[in-house]
Tab-separated table of C-alpha atoms in Angstrom:
chain	number	residue	atom	x	y	z
V	53	LEU	CA	30.619	-37.178	-54.285
V	54	GLY	CA	28.942	-33.828	-54.782
V	55	ILE	CA	26.633	-34.074	-51.787
V	56	THR	CA	26.120	-30.813	-49.934
V	57	PHE	CA	24.852	-30.441	-46.397
V	58	ASP	CA	24.771	-27.715	-43.774
V	59	ASN	CA	26.415	-27.581	-40.347
V	60	LYS	CA	23.546	-29.622	-38.832
V	61	LEU	CA	23.962	-32.308	-41.506
V	62	HIS	CA	20.649	-31.420	-43.130
V	63	LEU	CA	20.478	-32.206	-46.814
V	64	SER	CA	17.650	-29.855	-47.787
V	65	GLY	CA	20.023	-27.626	-49.770
V	66	HIS	CA	21.297	-30.630	-51.688
V	67	ILE	CA	17.767	-31.847	-52.401
V	68	ASN	CA	16.802	-28.375	-53.636
V	69	ASN	CA	19.843	-28.267	-55.946
V	70	ILE	CA	19.121	-31.714	-57.381
V	71	THR	CA	15.442	-30.991	-58.022
V	72	TYR	CA	16.299	-27.601	-59.563
V	73	LYS	CA	18.767	-29.276	-61.926
V	74	ALA	CA	16.203	-31.955	-62.864
V	75	PHE	CA	13.488	-29.347	-63.528
V	76	ARG	CA	15.920	-27.306	-65.614
V	77	THR	CA	16.763	-30.362	-67.708
V	78	LEU	CA	13.086	-31.243	-68.058
V	79	ASN	CA	12.278	-27.738	-69.302
V	80	ALA	CA	15.132	-27.903	-71.806
V	81	ILE	CA	13.796	-31.210	-73.128
V	82	LYS	CA	10.303	-29.748	-73.417
V	83	ARG	CA	11.643	-26.728	-75.339
V	84	LYS	CA	13.826	-28.709	-77.735
V	85	PHE	CA	11.435	-31.593	-78.377
V	86	ARG	CA	8.028	-29.956	-78.577
V	87	HIS	CA	6.467	-32.557	-80.841
V	88	GLN	CA	7.455	-35.827	-79.255
V	89	ASP	CA	5.645	-39.020	-78.522
V	90	ASN	CA	5.570	-40.736	-75.136
V	91	ASP	CA	8.305	-43.220	-76.043
V	92	THR	CA	10.729	-40.456	-76.969
V	93	PHE	CA	9.977	-38.527	-73.798
V	94	LEU	CA	10.392	-41.663	-71.680
V	95	THR	CA	13.757	-42.387	-73.277
V	96	LEU	CA	14.959	-38.829	-72.666
V	97	TYR	CA	13.639	-38.929	-69.101
V	98	LYS	CA	15.453	-42.183	-68.347
V	99	ALA	CA	18.674	-40.928	-69.938
V	100	LYS	CA	18.834	-37.385	-68.552
V	101	ILE	CA	16.498	-36.698	-65.641
V	102	ARG	CA	16.281	-39.906	-63.645
V	103	PRO	CA	20.076	-40.293	-63.231
V	104	THR	CA	20.190	-36.753	-61.851
V	105	LEU	CA	17.525	-37.564	-59.279
V	106	GLN	CA	19.073	-40.915	-58.353
V	107	CYS	CA	22.641	-39.705	-57.947
V	108	ALA	CA	23.733	-40.700	-54.407
V	109	SER	CA	20.103	-41.185	-53.427
V	110	PRO	CA	20.910	-43.734	-50.675
V	111	VAL	CA	22.773	-40.964	-48.877
V	112	TRP	CA	20.150	-38.216	-49.152
V	113	THR	CA	16.973	-40.326	-49.195
V	114	PRO	CA	14.201	-37.938	-48.214
V	115	HIS	CA	12.698	-38.971	-44.913
V	116	LEU	CA	10.717	-35.844	-44.099
V	117	LYS	CA	7.302	-35.160	-45.577
V	118	ASN	CA	8.326	-31.806	-47.143
V	119	GLN	CA	11.287	-33.375	-48.964
């Protein structure tokens, strides 16, 4: 499934990887589509970023305040 965890079954590494990937995609969208309206950005967000953040989210649902 692509879910990573450490020997104590903590998912903080997985959460960090997912958020890094989402931020990287967001920055790429911002670079490529500098002059975009809100509808275009929302469409790109729903197509590229949100699926990354929601992938297997029931398994790694953040339950700690710092996550």
